[in-house]
GROMACS .gro file of C-alpha atoms in nm:
model
   95
    1MET     CA    1   9.146  11.712   9.079
    2ARG     CA    2   9.178  11.965   8.804
    3ALA     CA    3   9.556  11.976   8.849
    4ALA     CA    4   9.580  11.599   8.801
    5ILE     CA    5   9.368  11.619   8.488
    6ALA     CA    6   9.567  11.918   8.360
    7GLN     CA    7   9.891  11.727   8.406
    8THR     CA    8   9.772  11.452   8.173
    9VAL     CA    9   9.610  11.689   7.926
   10ALA     CA   10   9.935  11.888   7.902
   11ILE     CA   11  10.128  11.589   7.765
   12ALA     CA   12   9.841  11.444   7.559
   13PRO     CA   13   9.893  11.648   7.238
   14ARG     CA   14  10.253  11.525   7.216
   15PHE     CA   15  10.131  11.167   7.269
   16LEU     CA   16   9.859  11.206   7.006
   17ARG     CA   17  10.117  11.338   6.756
   18GLY     CA   18  10.343  11.041   6.826
   19ASP     CA   19  10.615  11.243   7.002
   20VAL     CA   20  10.552  11.062   7.334
   21ASN     CA   21  10.501  10.687   7.361
   22ALA     CA   22  10.200  10.518   7.520
   23ASP     CA   23  10.405  10.393   7.816
   24LEU     CA   24  10.492  10.748   7.919
   25MET     CA   25  10.136  10.864   7.863
   26ALA     CA   26   9.991  10.581   8.073
   27ASN     CA   27  10.246  10.633   8.349
   28THR     CA   28  10.161  11.004   8.350
   29MET     CA   29   9.791  10.924   8.381
   30VAL     CA   30   9.839  10.682   8.670
   31GLY     CA   31  10.098  10.901   8.840
   32ALA     CA   32   9.878  11.210   8.830
   33VAL     CA   33   9.589  11.027   8.995
   34ARG     CA   34   9.812  10.863   9.256
   35THR     CA   35   9.967  11.199   9.343
   36TYR     CA   36   9.622  11.351   9.383
   37VAL     CA   37   9.509  11.065   9.610
   38GLU     CA   38   9.824  11.092   9.821
   39GLN     CA   39   9.775  11.468   9.860
   40GLN     CA   40   9.416  11.417   9.967
   41ARG     CA   41   9.513  11.155  10.224
   42ALA     CA   42   9.786  11.380  10.360
   43ALA     CA   43   9.524  11.655  10.399
   44GLY     CA   44   9.299  11.416  10.593
   45SER     CA   45   9.040  11.368  10.319
   46ASP     CA   46   8.864  11.036  10.272
   47GLY     CA   47   8.819  11.114   9.902
   48THR     CA   48   8.448  11.186   9.919
   49PRO     CA   49   8.358  11.454   9.662
   50GLN     CA   50   8.239  11.772   9.832
   51ASP     CA   51   8.028  11.914   9.547
   52ALA     CA   52   7.880  11.834   9.207
   53ASP     CA   53   8.194  11.951   9.023
   54ALA     CA   54   8.411  11.721   9.234
   55GLN     CA   55   8.172  11.431   9.172
   56ALA     CA   56   8.200  11.480   8.797
   57LEU     CA   57   8.578  11.510   8.814
   58GLN     CA   58   8.605  11.198   9.027
   59GLY     CA   59   8.470  11.001   8.730
   60THR     CA   60   8.735  11.159   8.510
   61LEU     CA   61   9.010  11.058   8.753
   62ALA     CA   62   8.869  10.705   8.759
   63GLU     CA   63   8.883  10.697   8.378
   64LEU     CA   64   9.245  10.817   8.377
   65MET     CA   65   9.345  10.556   8.634
   66GLY     CA   66   9.149  10.275   8.468
   67CYS     CA   67   9.279  10.348   8.121
   68GLY     CA   68   9.639  10.410   8.224
   69SER     CA   69   9.662  10.109   8.454
   70GLY     CA   70   9.479   9.892   8.200
   71TYR     CA   71   9.736   9.978   7.937
   72LEU     CA   72  10.025   9.916   8.175
   73ALA     CA   73   9.876   9.577   8.268
   74GLY     CA   74   9.840   9.481   7.901
   75ARG     CA   75   9.459   9.486   7.903
   76CYS     CA   76   9.432   9.750   7.633
   77ASP     CA   77   9.649   9.907   7.365
   78ALA     CA   78   9.785  10.248   7.269
   79ALA     CA   79   9.479  10.316   7.052
   80CYS     CA   80   9.260  10.287   7.360
   81VAL     CA   81   9.482  10.533   7.547
   82ALA     CA   82   9.464  10.765   7.245
   83ARG     CA   83   9.083  10.757   7.247
   84THR     CA   84   9.074  10.841   7.616
   85MET     CA   85   9.324  11.123   7.583
   86THR     CA   86   9.150  11.264   7.276
   87GLN     CA   87   8.834  11.287   7.485
   88MET     CA   88   9.024  11.445   7.776
   89VAL     CA   89   9.187  11.705   7.551
   90HIS     CA   90   8.853  11.786   7.392
   91GLU     CA   91   8.689  11.830   7.731
   92PHE     CA   92   8.963  11.983   7.944
   93ALA     CA   93   9.229  12.153   7.729
   94PRO     CA   94   9.249  12.530   7.769
   95ARG     CA   95   9.093  12.711   7.480
   0.00000   0.00000   0.00000
């Protein structure tokens, strides 16, 4: 889970500066979550969080997927993606 979040957080500063467009950011968000889910399925997991940390991170993955897919479906705009990624950077970027 943390790797999927880190993948999106790594590109977020470039998106927030305007160096990366919202399409790429949203596709990165959705792709990171899909890759995580595929890896879990391949490992035989049903996706059930195993501890409190995983439960908290599951909500973060849901936010990444919801925001990214919402943007790609035209249900929200780049400003919405920016708000989500600002929050993700604040919470998960290495210090």
